[in-house]
C-alpha atoms as an extended CHARMM CRD file, in Angstrom:
* protein
*
       293  EXT
         1         1  UNK       CA            -16.5320000000       -8.1880000000        0.2820000000  PROA      1               0.0000000000
         2         2  UNK       CA            -16.0320000000       -5.8050000000       -2.7300000000  PROA      2               0.0000000000
         3         3  UNK       CA            -19.0000000000       -5.3370000000       -5.1640000000  PROA      3               0.0000000000
         4         4  UNK       CA            -19.0590000000       -7.2880000000       -8.2180000000  PROA      4               0.0000000000
         5         5  UNK       CA            -15.2640000000       -8.7080000000       -7.5040000000  PROA      5               0.0000000000
         6         6  UNK       CA            -15.3090000000      -12.4320000000       -8.3250000000  PROA      6               0.0000000000
         7         7  UNK       CA            -12.4420000000      -14.0280000000       -6.4120000000  PROA      7               0.0000000000
         8         8  UNK       CA            -12.4450000000      -16.7530000000       -8.9020000000  PROA      8               0.0000000000
         9         9  UNK       CA            -11.9690000000      -14.5910000000      -11.8400000000  PROA      9               0.0000000000
        10        10  UNK       CA             -8.0520000000      -14.1010000000      -13.0070000000  PROA      10              0.0000000000
        11        11  UNK       CA             -9.3020000000      -10.7400000000      -15.2450000000  PROA      11              0.0000000000
        12        12  UNK       CA            -10.5190000000       -9.6850000000      -11.6530000000  PROA      12              0.0000000000
        13        13  UNK       CA             -7.5720000000      -10.5000000000       -9.2950000000  PROA      13              0.0000000000
        14        14  UNK       CA             -4.8930000000       -9.0090000000      -12.2260000000  PROA      14              0.0000000000
        15        15  UNK       CA             -6.8750000000       -5.7090000000      -12.0230000000  PROA      15              0.0000000000
        16        16  UNK       CA             -7.5230000000       -5.8010000000       -8.5860000000  PROA      16              0.0000000000
        17        17  UNK       CA             -3.5590000000       -6.2060000000       -7.8650000000  PROA      17              0.0000000000
        18        18  UNK       CA             -3.3010000000       -3.1040000000      -10.3770000000  PROA      18              0.0000000000
        19        19  UNK       CA             -5.5460000000       -0.8380000000       -8.3520000000  PROA      19              0.0000000000
        20        20  UNK       CA             -3.8470000000       -2.3800000000       -4.8130000000  PROA      20              0.0000000000
        21        21  UNK       CA             -0.2190000000       -1.1660000000       -6.2940000000  PROA      21              0.0000000000
        22        22  UNK       CA             -1.2400000000        2.3630000000       -7.1650000000  PROA      22              0.0000000000
        23        23  UNK       CA             -3.2760000000        3.0610000000       -4.1080000000  PROA      23              0.0000000000
        24        24  UNK       CA             -1.1180000000        1.4000000000       -1.4840000000  PROA      24              0.0000000000
        25        25  UNK       CA              2.5180000000       -0.1110000000        0.0760000000  PROA      25              0.0000000000
        26        26  UNK       CA              3.5050000000       -3.6340000000        0.1140000000  PROA      26              0.0000000000
        27        27  UNK       CA              5.2120000000       -5.3720000000        2.7600000000  PROA      27              0.0000000000
        28        28  UNK       CA              7.9110000000       -8.2040000000        1.9460000000  PROA      28              0.0000000000
        29        29  UNK       CA              9.2580000000      -10.1340000000        4.5600000000  PROA      29              0.0000000000
        30        30  UNK       CA             12.2110000000      -10.8230000000        2.3270000000  PROA      30              0.0000000000
        31        31  UNK       CA             13.2060000000       -9.2330000000       -1.1480000000  PROA      31              0.0000000000
        32        32  UNK       CA             16.8070000000       -8.9550000000       -2.6190000000  PROA      32              0.0000000000
        33        33  UNK       CA             17.8100000000       -5.3310000000       -2.6560000000  PROA      33              0.0000000000
        34        34  UNK       CA             21.4790000000       -3.9440000000       -4.3940000000  PROA      34              0.0000000000
        35        35  UNK       CA             22.9830000000       -1.1110000000       -3.5430000000  PROA      35              0.0000000000
        36        36  UNK       CA             25.0880000000        0.3850000000       -5.8370000000  PROA      36              0.0000000000
        37        37  UNK       CA             27.3740000000        3.3770000000       -4.9610000000  PROA      37              0.0000000000
        38        38  UNK       CA             29.6340000000        5.3950000000       -6.8690000000  PROA      38              0.0000000000
        39        39  UNK       CA             33.0480000000        5.9630000000       -5.3190000000  PROA      39              0.0000000000
        40        40  UNK       CA             34.3930000000        9.6570000000       -4.3220000000  PROA      40              0.0000000000
        41        41  UNK       CA             31.0640000000       11.2280000000       -6.1240000000  PROA      41              0.0000000000
        42        42  UNK       CA             31.2740000000       14.1290000000       -4.1010000000  PROA      42              0.0000000000
        43        43  UNK       CA             34.5420000000       15.2770000000       -5.2870000000  PROA      43              0.0000000000
        44        44  UNK       CA             33.7920000000       15.3920000000       -9.0500000000  PROA      44              0.0000000000
        45        45  UNK       CA             32.9660000000       18.5510000000      -10.8450000000  PROA      45              0.0000000000
        46        46  UNK       CA             29.2340000000       18.5300000000      -11.6170000000  PROA      46              0.0000000000
        47        47  UNK       CA             29.8780000000       17.8160000000      -15.4730000000  PROA      47              0.0000000000
        48        48  UNK       CA             31.6240000000       14.6770000000      -14.2670000000  PROA      48              0.0000000000
        49        49  UNK       CA             29.1120000000       13.6280000000      -11.7490000000  PROA      49              0.0000000000
        50        50  UNK       CA             26.4780000000       13.8230000000      -14.8340000000  PROA      50              0.0000000000
        51        51  UNK       CA             29.1390000000       11.6130000000      -16.8900000000  PROA      51              0.0000000000
        52        52  UNK       CA             29.1220000000        8.8020000000      -14.0530000000  PROA      52              0.0000000000
        53        53  UNK       CA             25.8210000000        8.9010000000      -13.4910000000  PROA      53              0.0000000000
        54        54  UNK       CA             24.8740000000        8.3390000000      -17.0640000000  PROA      54              0.0000000000
        55        55  UNK       CA             27.2890000000        5.4250000000      -17.5860000000  PROA      55              0.0000000000
        56        56  UNK       CA             26.2080000000        3.6120000000      -14.6090000000  PROA      56              0.0000000000
        57        57  UNK       CA             22.5320000000        3.8170000000      -16.0140000000  PROA      57              0.0000000000
        58        58  UNK       CA             23.9240000000        2.8170000000      -19.2180000000  PROA      58              0.0000000000
        59        59  UNK       CA             25.7420000000        0.2620000000      -17.5490000000  PROA      59              0.0000000000
        60        60  UNK       CA             22.9680000000       -1.4300000000      -15.5640000000  PROA      60              0.0000000000
        61        61  UNK       CA             20.5930000000       -1.5050000000      -19.0190000000  PROA      61              0.0000000000
        62        62  UNK       CA             23.2620000000       -3.1260000000      -20.4460000000  PROA      62              0.0000000000
        63        63  UNK       CA             23.7410000000       -5.9420000000      -18.0500000000  PROA      63              0.0000000000
        64        64  UNK       CA             19.8590000000       -6.0430000000      -17.6210000000  PROA      64              0.0000000000
        65        65  UNK       CA             19.6660000000       -6.7390000000      -21.3840000000  PROA      65              0.0000000000
        66        66  UNK       CA             22.4410000000       -9.7080000000      -20.8030000000  PROA      66              0.0000000000
        67        67  UNK       CA             19.4770000000      -11.5950000000      -18.7450000000  PROA      67              0.0000000000
        68        68  UNK       CA             18.1260000000      -12.5450000000      -22.3750000000  PROA      68              0.0000000000
        69        69  UNK       CA             20.7820000000      -14.6530000000      -23.6410000000  PROA      69              0.0000000000
        70        70  UNK       CA             20.5300000000      -16.5200000000      -20.3340000000  PROA      70              0.0000000000
        71        71  UNK       CA             16.8450000000      -16.5720000000      -20.2200000000  PROA      71              0.0000000000
        72        72  UNK       CA             16.5360000000      -18.1880000000      -24.3940000000  PROA      72              0.0000000000
        73        73  UNK       CA             18.8870000000      -21.2860000000      -22.7910000000  PROA      73              0.0000000000
        74        74  UNK       CA             16.4250000000      -21.4160000000      -19.6590000000  PROA      74              0.0000000000
        75        75  UNK       CA             18.9430000000      -20.8780000000      -17.4000000000  PROA      75              0.0000000000
        76        76  UNK       CA             16.9960000000      -18.1170000000      -15.6300000000  PROA      76              0.0000000000
        77        77  UNK       CA             13.6260000000      -16.8800000000      -15.8560000000  PROA      77              0.0000000000
        78        78  UNK       CA             13.1280000000      -13.4770000000      -17.1540000000  PROA      78              0.0000000000
        79        79  UNK       CA             13.4680000000      -10.7800000000      -14.6820000000  PROA      79              0.0000000000
        80        80  UNK       CA             12.6890000000       -7.0160000000      -15.0360000000  PROA      80              0.0000000000
        81        81  UNK       CA             14.5980000000       -4.8210000000      -12.5370000000  PROA      81              0.0000000000
        82        82  UNK       CA             13.4010000000       -1.3970000000      -11.0450000000  PROA      82              0.0000000000
        83        83  UNK       CA             15.9050000000        1.4710000000       -9.4560000000  PROA      83              0.0000000000
        84        84  UNK       CA             15.7320000000        4.2800000000       -7.4350000000  PROA      84              0.0000000000
        85        85  UNK       CA             18.6410000000        6.8100000000       -7.6990000000  PROA      85              0.0000000000
        86        86  UNK       CA             20.1180000000        7.5280000000       -4.2240000000  PROA      86              0.0000000000
        87        87  UNK       CA             22.2140000000       10.4930000000       -5.9730000000  PROA      87              0.0000000000
        88        88  UNK       CA             25.5690000000        8.8220000000       -6.2290000000  PROA      88              0.0000000000
        89        89  UNK       CA             24.3280000000        5.5560000000       -6.9090000000  PROA      89              0.0000000000
        90        90  UNK       CA             20.9240000000        3.2480000000       -7.0910000000  PROA      90              0.0000000000
        91        91  UNK       CA             19.0490000000        0.7120000000       -5.1940000000  PROA      91              0.0000000000
        92        92  UNK       CA             18.0520000000       -2.1100000000       -7.5920000000  PROA      92              0.0000000000
        93        93  UNK       CA             15.6410000000       -4.4320000000       -7.0520000000  PROA      93              0.0000000000
        94        94  UNK       CA             13.8500000000       -7.1750000000       -9.1610000000  PROA      94              0.0000000000
        95        95  UNK       CA             10.4020000000       -7.3980000000       -9.8290000000  PROA      95              0.0000000000
        96        96  UNK       CA             10.5200000000      -11.4600000000       -9.4300000000  PROA      96              0.0000000000
        97        97  UNK       CA              9.5420000000      -11.9580000000       -5.4360000000  PROA      97              0.0000000000
        98        98  UNK       CA             10.0810000000      -15.7030000000       -6.1330000000  PROA      98              0.0000000000
        99        99  UNK       CA             13.7010000000      -17.5090000000       -4.8870000000  PROA      99              0.0000000000
       100       100  UNK       CA             14.6770000000      -17.2630000000       -8.9530000000  PROA      100             0.0000000000
       101       101  UNK       CA             14.0890000000      -13.3270000000       -8.5190000000  PROA      101             0.0000000000
       102       102  UNK       CA             16.7730000000      -13.2270000000       -5.5240000000  PROA      102             0.0000000000
       103       103  UNK       CA             19.4470000000      -15.0860000000       -7.8010000000  PROA      103             0.0000000000
       104       104  UNK       CA             18.6670000000      -12.7990000000      -10.8200000000  PROA      104             0.0000000000
       105       105  UNK       CA             18.7180000000       -9.8700000000       -8.6640000000  PROA      105             0.0000000000
       106       106  UNK       CA             22.3000000000      -11.0280000000       -7.0770000000  PROA      106             0.0000000000
       107       107  UNK       CA             23.2720000000      -11.8990000000      -10.6640000000  PROA      107             0.0000000000
       108       108  UNK       CA             22.6810000000       -8.5390000000      -12.1950000000  PROA      108             0.0000000000
       109       109  UNK       CA             25.1580000000       -7.3730000000       -9.5060000000  PROA      109             0.0000000000
       110       110  UNK       CA             28.1850000000       -9.7160000000      -10.7320000000  PROA      110             0.0000000000
       111       111  UNK       CA             27.2940000000       -8.6030000000      -14.5130000000  PROA      111             0.0000000000
       112       112  UNK       CA             27.6870000000       -4.8070000000      -13.3740000000  PROA      112             0.0000000000
       113       113  UNK       CA             30.6160000000       -5.0320000000      -11.2950000000  PROA      113             0.0000000000
       114       114  UNK       CA             32.0090000000       -7.2530000000      -13.9630000000  PROA      114             0.0000000000
       115       115  UNK       CA             31.2890000000       -4.5360000000      -16.8820000000  PROA      115             0.0000000000
       116       116  UNK       CA             32.7060000000       -1.6650000000      -14.6770000000  PROA      116             0.0000000000
       117       117  UNK       CA             35.4670000000       -3.0830000000      -14.1030000000  PROA      117             0.0000000000
       118       118  UNK       CA             36.2460000000       -4.0390000000      -17.8060000000  PROA      118             0.0000000000
       119       119  UNK       CA             35.4680000000       -0.7010000000      -18.6040000000  PROA      119             0.0000000000
       120       120  UNK       CA             38.2360000000        1.0110000000      -15.7200000000  PROA      120             0.0000000000
       121       121  UNK       CA             40.6310000000       -1.8800000000      -17.5700000000  PROA      121             0.0000000000
       122       122  UNK       CA             39.6180000000       -1.3470000000      -21.2330000000  PROA      122             0.0000000000
       123       123  UNK       CA             38.5900000000        2.4430000000      -21.3500000000  PROA      123             0.0000000000
       124       124  UNK       CA             40.1260000000        4.1320000000      -18.7090000000  PROA      124             0.0000000000
       125       125  UNK       CA             36.9650000000        4.3890000000      -17.3240000000  PROA      125             0.0000000000
       126       126  UNK       CA             36.9500000000        7.0550000000      -13.8980000000  PROA      126             0.0000000000
       127       127  UNK       CA             33.7380000000        5.2490000000      -12.9060000000  PROA      127             0.0000000000
       128       128  UNK       CA             34.4090000000        2.5020000000       -9.6590000000  PROA      128             0.0000000000
       129       129  UNK       CA             31.9800000000        1.2960000000       -7.8580000000  PROA      129             0.0000000000
       130       130  UNK       CA             31.6090000000       -0.2090000000       -4.2260000000  PROA      130             0.0000000000
       131       131  UNK       CA             28.2160000000       -2.8220000000       -3.8140000000  PROA      131             0.0000000000
       132       132  UNK       CA             26.3490000000       -4.5220000000       -0.8230000000  PROA      132             0.0000000000
       133       133  UNK       CA             23.7360000000       -7.1490000000       -1.2410000000  PROA      133             0.0000000000
       134       134  UNK       CA             21.0120000000       -8.3370000000        1.1050000000  PROA      134             0.0000000000
       135       135  UNK       CA             17.5980000000       -9.8840000000        1.3410000000  PROA      135             0.0000000000
       136       136  UNK       CA             15.1750000000       -8.3520000000        4.2810000000  PROA      136             0.0000000000
       137       137  UNK       CA             12.1520000000       -7.0330000000        4.6800000000  PROA      137             0.0000000000
       138       138  UNK       CA             11.1440000000       -4.3600000000        2.5720000000  PROA      138             0.0000000000
       139       139  UNK       CA              8.1790000000       -1.8370000000        1.7530000000  PROA      139             0.0000000000
       140       140  UNK       CA              7.3120000000       -1.0100000000       -2.0650000000  PROA      140             0.0000000000
       141       141  UNK       CA              4.7300000000        1.9040000000       -2.6850000000  PROA      141             0.0000000000
       142       142  UNK       CA              4.0880000000        4.3520000000       -5.5540000000  PROA      142             0.0000000000
       143       143  UNK       CA              7.0390000000        6.3530000000       -6.4140000000  PROA      143             0.0000000000
       144       144  UNK       CA              4.5890000000        9.1480000000       -7.6180000000  PROA      144             0.0000000000
       145       145  UNK       CA              2.0470000000        9.0200000000       -4.3040000000  PROA      145             0.0000000000
       146       146  UNK       CA             -1.1870000000        6.9010000000       -4.2310000000  PROA      146             0.0000000000
       147       147  UNK       CA             -4.3450000000        7.5340000000       -6.2890000000  PROA      147             0.0000000000
       148       148  UNK       CA             -3.3290000000        7.5000000000       -9.5350000000  PROA      148             0.0000000000
       149       149  UNK       CA             -6.1860000000        5.9670000000      -11.6070000000  PROA      149             0.0000000000
       150       150  UNK       CA             -4.6860000000        2.7580000000      -12.7490000000  PROA      150             0.0000000000
       151       151  UNK       CA             -4.7040000000        2.2410000000      -16.6490000000  PROA      151             0.0000000000
       152       152  UNK       CA             -2.9610000000        0.7530000000      -19.5550000000  PROA      152             0.0000000000
       153       153  UNK       CA             -0.7670000000        3.8490000000      -20.0630000000  PROA      153             0.0000000000
       154       154  UNK       CA             -0.4740000000        4.6930000000      -16.3240000000  PROA      154             0.0000000000
       155       155  UNK       CA              0.3670000000        0.7890000000      -15.3060000000  PROA      155             0.0000000000
       156       156  UNK       CA              3.1790000000        0.6910000000      -18.3050000000  PROA      156             0.0000000000
       157       157  UNK       CA              5.2670000000        3.5510000000      -16.7310000000  PROA      157             0.0000000000
       158       158  UNK       CA              4.3630000000        2.9480000000      -12.9390000000  PROA      158             0.0000000000
       159       159  UNK       CA              7.7380000000        2.8590000000      -10.8390000000  PROA      159             0.0000000000
       160       160  UNK       CA              7.5830000000        1.2080000000       -7.5200000000  PROA      160             0.0000000000
       161       161  UNK       CA             10.0400000000        3.1880000000       -4.4330000000  PROA      161             0.0000000000
       162       162  UNK       CA             11.0630000000        1.7350000000       -1.1780000000  PROA      162             0.0000000000
       163       163  UNK       CA             11.9280000000        1.6900000000        2.3240000000  PROA      163             0.0000000000
       164       164  UNK       CA             12.7710000000       -0.6090000000        5.1090000000  PROA      164             0.0000000000
       165       165  UNK       CA             15.0500000000       -2.2720000000        7.1770000000  PROA      165             0.0000000000
       166       166  UNK       CA             16.6390000000       -3.9630000000        3.9080000000  PROA      166             0.0000000000
       167       167  UNK       CA             17.9310000000       -0.8600000000        2.7810000000  PROA      167             0.0000000000
       168       168  UNK       CA             18.7430000000        0.6380000000        5.7640000000  PROA      168             0.0000000000
       169       169  UNK       CA             20.9670000000       -2.5180000000        6.2850000000  PROA      169             0.0000000000
       170       170  UNK       CA             22.4520000000       -1.6350000000        2.7790000000  PROA      170             0.0000000000
       171       171  UNK       CA             23.3460000000        1.7020000000        3.1280000000  PROA      171             0.0000000000
       172       172  UNK       CA             25.1050000000        1.2210000000        6.6220000000  PROA      172             0.0000000000
       173       173  UNK       CA             26.9260000000       -2.1520000000        4.8430000000  PROA      173             0.0000000000
       174       174  UNK       CA             28.4960000000       -0.1430000000        2.0570000000  PROA      174             0.0000000000
       175       175  UNK       CA             29.8420000000        2.4520000000        3.8280000000  PROA      175             0.0000000000
       176       176  UNK       CA             32.2000000000       -0.4330000000        5.0690000000  PROA      176             0.0000000000
       177       177  UNK       CA             33.1030000000       -1.4280000000        1.5910000000  PROA      177             0.0000000000
       178       178  UNK       CA             36.0910000000       -0.1490000000       -0.1820000000  PROA      178             0.0000000000
       179       179  UNK       CA             36.3700000000        0.9510000000       -3.9170000000  PROA      179             0.0000000000
       180       180  UNK       CA             35.6250000000       -2.1330000000       -5.9330000000  PROA      180             0.0000000000
       181       181  UNK       CA             34.4740000000       -4.2010000000       -3.2140000000  PROA      181             0.0000000000
       182       182  UNK       CA             31.2210000000       -6.4700000000       -2.9800000000  PROA      182             0.0000000000
       183       183  UNK       CA             29.4150000000       -7.2980000000        0.3180000000  PROA      183             0.0000000000
       184       184  UNK       CA             26.8120000000       -9.9100000000        0.9800000000  PROA      184             0.0000000000
       185       185  UNK       CA             24.7160000000       -9.7730000000        3.9180000000  PROA      185             0.0000000000
       186       186  UNK       CA             23.5870000000      -13.3620000000        5.0290000000  PROA      186             0.0000000000
       187       187  UNK       CA             20.3240000000      -14.6830000000        4.9790000000  PROA      187             0.0000000000
       188       188  UNK       CA             18.4240000000      -18.3760000000        4.7770000000  PROA      188             0.0000000000
       189       189  UNK       CA             15.5370000000      -18.2790000000        2.4220000000  PROA      189             0.0000000000
       190       190  UNK       CA             13.2290000000      -20.9560000000        0.8090000000  PROA      190             0.0000000000
       191       191  UNK       CA             14.9850000000      -22.3990000000       -2.1920000000  PROA      191             0.0000000000
       192       192  UNK       CA             13.3710000000      -23.0180000000       -5.4910000000  PROA      192             0.0000000000
       193       193  UNK       CA              9.6160000000      -24.7180000000       -5.5710000000  PROA      193             0.0000000000
       194       194  UNK       CA             10.4040000000      -28.0520000000       -7.7670000000  PROA      194             0.0000000000
       195       195  UNK       CA             13.1550000000      -28.5270000000       -4.7610000000  PROA      195             0.0000000000
       196       196  UNK       CA             11.2990000000      -27.9650000000       -1.2840000000  PROA      196             0.0000000000
       197       197  UNK       CA             13.9980000000      -29.2370000000        0.7500000000  PROA      197             0.0000000000
       198       198  UNK       CA             16.3110000000      -26.8710000000       -0.9690000000  PROA      198             0.0000000000
       199       199  UNK       CA             17.5430000000      -23.8230000000        1.3420000000  PROA      199             0.0000000000
       200       200  UNK       CA             18.7370000000      -20.7180000000       -0.6200000000  PROA      200             0.0000000000
       201       201  UNK       CA             21.5960000000      -18.9220000000        1.7530000000  PROA      201             0.0000000000
       202       202  UNK       CA             24.5320000000      -16.6310000000        0.1970000000  PROA      202             0.0000000000
       203       203  UNK       CA             26.8790000000      -19.9080000000       -0.4090000000  PROA      203             0.0000000000
       204       204  UNK       CA             24.4050000000      -22.0970000000       -2.0400000000  PROA      204             0.0000000000
       205       205  UNK       CA             23.4530000000      -18.9130000000       -4.4110000000  PROA      205             0.0000000000
       206       206  UNK       CA             27.3000000000      -18.4700000000       -4.8600000000  PROA      206             0.0000000000
       207       207  UNK       CA             27.7540000000      -21.7040000000       -5.8640000000  PROA      207             0.0000000000
       208       208  UNK       CA             24.6780000000      -22.0380000000       -8.3280000000  PROA      208             0.0000000000
       209       209  UNK       CA             25.4160000000      -19.2480000000      -10.1560000000  PROA      209             0.0000000000
       210       210  UNK       CA             28.9220000000      -20.4150000000      -10.9700000000  PROA      210             0.0000000000
       211       211  UNK       CA             28.1090000000      -23.8110000000      -11.4400000000  PROA      211             0.0000000000
       212       212  UNK       CA             24.4170000000      -23.8130000000      -13.3070000000  PROA      212             0.0000000000
       213       213  UNK       CA             24.4890000000      -20.3760000000      -14.4600000000  PROA      213             0.0000000000
       214       214  UNK       CA             27.6620000000      -18.7820000000      -15.9130000000  PROA      214             0.0000000000
       215       215  UNK       CA             28.5930000000      -21.5490000000      -17.7120000000  PROA      215             0.0000000000
       216       216  UNK       CA             25.7540000000      -21.7510000000      -19.5800000000  PROA      216             0.0000000000
       217       217  UNK       CA             26.8520000000      -18.3410000000      -21.6880000000  PROA      217             0.0000000000
       218       218  UNK       CA             29.9150000000      -20.2070000000      -23.0670000000  PROA      218             0.0000000000
       219       219  UNK       CA             29.5720000000      -21.3870000000      -26.6070000000  PROA      219             0.0000000000
       220       220  UNK       CA             31.9160000000      -24.3460000000      -27.7980000000  PROA      220             0.0000000000
       221       221  UNK       CA             34.0180000000      -22.2920000000      -29.9480000000  PROA      221             0.0000000000
       222       222  UNK       CA             35.0380000000      -19.9060000000      -26.4910000000  PROA      222             0.0000000000
       223       223  UNK       CA             38.7800000000      -20.2170000000      -25.4850000000  PROA      223             0.0000000000
       224       224  UNK       CA             37.2290000000      -19.9190000000      -22.0190000000  PROA      224             0.0000000000
       225       225  UNK       CA             35.7370000000      -22.6640000000      -20.1840000000  PROA      225             0.0000000000
       226       226  UNK       CA             33.5800000000      -23.0850000000      -17.0610000000  PROA      226             0.0000000000
       227       227  UNK       CA             36.5060000000      -24.7340000000      -15.2350000000  PROA      227             0.0000000000
       228       228  UNK       CA             37.8780000000      -21.2000000000      -16.0470000000  PROA      228             0.0000000000
       229       229  UNK       CA             35.1900000000      -19.1180000000      -13.6530000000  PROA      229             0.0000000000
       230       230  UNK       CA             35.7610000000      -18.4070000000      -10.2290000000  PROA      230             0.0000000000
       231       231  UNK       CA             33.2290000000      -17.0760000000       -7.7220000000  PROA      231             0.0000000000
       232       232  UNK       CA             33.8380000000      -17.3000000000       -4.2340000000  PROA      232             0.0000000000
       233       233  UNK       CA             33.4460000000      -15.8930000000       -0.9810000000  PROA      233             0.0000000000
       234       234  UNK       CA             36.6730000000      -15.2230000000        0.3370000000  PROA      234             0.0000000000
       235       235  UNK       CA             37.3970000000      -16.0530000000        3.0970000000  PROA      235             0.0000000000
       236       236  UNK       CA             34.4890000000      -18.6540000000        2.7800000000  PROA      236             0.0000000000
       237       237  UNK       CA             33.0330000000      -17.5040000000        6.5500000000  PROA      237             0.0000000000
       238       238  UNK       CA             31.0820000000      -14.1290000000        7.7250000000  PROA      238             0.0000000000
       239       239  UNK       CA             33.2670000000      -11.1760000000        8.4720000000  PROA      239             0.0000000000
       240       240  UNK       CA             33.0910000000       -8.1320000000       10.7860000000  PROA      240             0.0000000000
       241       241  UNK       CA             32.6410000000       -4.9150000000        9.0320000000  PROA      241             0.0000000000
       242       242  UNK       CA             32.3470000000       -1.5110000000       11.1380000000  PROA      242             0.0000000000
       243       243  UNK       CA             30.6130000000        1.3300000000        9.3730000000  PROA      243             0.0000000000
       244       244  UNK       CA             31.1540000000        4.9150000000        9.7170000000  PROA      244             0.0000000000
       245       245  UNK       CA             28.9900000000        5.1810000000       12.5740000000  PROA      245             0.0000000000
       246       246  UNK       CA             30.9760000000        2.4430000000       14.5750000000  PROA      246             0.0000000000
       247       247  UNK       CA             28.1000000000       -0.0890000000       13.9610000000  PROA      247             0.0000000000
       248       248  UNK       CA             29.3660000000       -3.6800000000       13.4960000000  PROA      248             0.0000000000
       249       249  UNK       CA             27.8970000000       -5.8160000000       10.6970000000  PROA      249             0.0000000000
       250       250  UNK       CA             28.3390000000       -9.6850000000        9.7190000000  PROA      250             0.0000000000
       251       251  UNK       CA             28.8970000000       -9.9450000000        5.9410000000  PROA      251             0.0000000000
       252       252  UNK       CA             30.1890000000      -12.0000000000        2.7550000000  PROA      252             0.0000000000
       253       253  UNK       CA             33.3080000000      -10.7180000000        0.7800000000  PROA      253             0.0000000000
       254       254  UNK       CA             33.0620000000      -11.5360000000       -3.1140000000  PROA      254             0.0000000000
       255       255  UNK       CA             35.1580000000      -12.3440000000       -5.5680000000  PROA      255             0.0000000000
       256       256  UNK       CA             35.7320000000      -13.7850000000       -8.6760000000  PROA      256             0.0000000000
       257       257  UNK       CA             36.7470000000      -13.6420000000      -12.3120000000  PROA      257             0.0000000000
       258       258  UNK       CA             33.7250000000      -13.7590000000      -14.7470000000  PROA      258             0.0000000000
       259       259  UNK       CA             33.3830000000      -13.9820000000      -18.5260000000  PROA      259             0.0000000000
       260       260  UNK       CA             32.9260000000      -11.1240000000      -19.9870000000  PROA      260             0.0000000000
       261       261  UNK       CA             32.4570000000      -10.3890000000      -23.7870000000  PROA      261             0.0000000000
       262       262  UNK       CA             33.1510000000       -6.9320000000      -25.5210000000  PROA      262             0.0000000000
       263       263  UNK       CA             30.1430000000       -5.9580000000      -27.4700000000  PROA      263             0.0000000000
       264       264  UNK       CA             27.2890000000       -8.1080000000      -28.1950000000  PROA      264             0.0000000000
       265       265  UNK       CA             29.5410000000      -10.7940000000      -30.4220000000  PROA      265             0.0000000000
       266       266  UNK       CA             33.2590000000       -9.6930000000      -29.3570000000  PROA      266             0.0000000000
       267       267  UNK       CA             35.4360000000      -12.5460000000      -27.7470000000  PROA      267             0.0000000000
       268       268  UNK       CA             35.3160000000      -13.6150000000      -24.1890000000  PROA      268             0.0000000000
       269       269  UNK       CA             37.8560000000      -12.2560000000      -21.8240000000  PROA      269             0.0000000000
       270       270  UNK       CA             38.0080000000      -13.0510000000      -17.9600000000  PROA      270             0.0000000000
       271       271  UNK       CA             37.1850000000      -10.4940000000      -15.8640000000  PROA      271             0.0000000000
       272       272  UNK       CA             38.3160000000       -9.6940000000      -11.9080000000  PROA      272             0.0000000000
       273       273  UNK       CA             36.1260000000       -8.4790000000       -9.4480000000  PROA      273             0.0000000000
       274       274  UNK       CA             35.6330000000       -7.9930000000       -6.0180000000  PROA      274             0.0000000000
       275       275  UNK       CA             38.4700000000       -7.3340000000       -3.4230000000  PROA      275             0.0000000000
       276       276  UNK       CA             40.3960000000       -9.9290000000       -1.3860000000  PROA      276             0.0000000000
       277       277  UNK       CA             40.3040000000       -9.5360000000        2.4490000000  PROA      277             0.0000000000
       278       278  UNK       CA             44.0030000000       -9.5920000000        2.8210000000  PROA      278             0.0000000000
       279       279  UNK       CA             45.0150000000       -7.0450000000        0.4570000000  PROA      279             0.0000000000
       280       280  UNK       CA             45.7950000000       -4.6020000000        3.2620000000  PROA      280             0.0000000000
       281       281  UNK       CA             46.8960000000       -1.6490000000        0.8580000000  PROA      281             0.0000000000
       282       282  UNK       CA             43.2410000000       -1.2830000000        0.1090000000  PROA      282             0.0000000000
       283       283  UNK       CA             41.7210000000       -1.6210000000        3.6560000000  PROA      283             0.0000000000
       284       284  UNK       CA             44.0740000000       -0.0430000000        5.8900000000  PROA      284             0.0000000000
       285       285  UNK       CA             42.6720000000        3.5900000000        5.6380000000  PROA      285             0.0000000000
       286       286  UNK       CA             38.6900000000        2.0910000000        6.1430000000  PROA      286             0.0000000000
       287       287  UNK       CA             36.5340000000        1.0260000000        8.6330000000  PROA      287             0.0000000000
       288       288  UNK       CA             36.0780000000       -2.5350000000        7.2480000000  PROA      288             0.0000000000
       289       289  UNK       CA             38.5190000000       -5.1400000000        9.4640000000  PROA      289             0.0000000000
       290       290  UNK       CA             37.9070000000       -8.6400000000        7.5710000000  PROA      290             0.0000000000
       291       291  UNK       CA             37.9840000000      -10.7960000000       10.9910000000  PROA      291             0.0000000000
       292       292  UNK       CA             36.3850000000      -14.4650000000       10.1050000000  PROA      292             0.0000000000
       293       293  UNK       CA             34.0360000000      -15.1830000000       12.5580000000  PROA      293             0.0000000000
């Protein structure tokens, strides 16, 4: 027992969680993470690397803001995201540990890949990404080390870091991806609380985003309609991918045509994302071999 701590007092519990977050590591049995990797980053000059990293950081922030419109329509829960640098990219995850947080993390990846491909097409951006998503065990801990006394000021700037199997899986999986490709590790997790029989897996999550969330962004005046949106696992089954270390991984390949609005009030257009696995010209020089299990 902790002297003076009342387990029935909400403020006491909240303050204890703050202290706990600042001083310890937390283990999560299932946490959704993204790994975003800039293609051929080391081949660019230092000024070019700086420009690419700043562009990617701005793109992530812009895509996180896209959630506000969906939240106002009740299509997603508000989700704050954390990111840590890998040097040539980011690990990204949501502060929301619920199934909705898993979906929001995956949706952020879709938004980000859509924006990057739009920038490459419309603005001749040199920023190209490989991306992977997974849900697995993770440990989060204070980025600046334990022991910082929690206060309103320090809590507002609290930054978590993370390690664990899910990050290891992503770092290996993304080496099997080619530029523009989106790979997803298979998973099965409990679904939403209001649907106790629901199981959240990759096909279910893809269908939910395609049929329930993305159409909600469309306005009646938009020329793009819900039936124009494409988001699919191509092929629908699991693939085998070999990373640069020769390790075999099972994964899905995601592709789509996603609505993208130029600016905050510009017209919508459909932006293609992802890679079709039979695009042999793009995979023949990599370790990725898309054989359906």
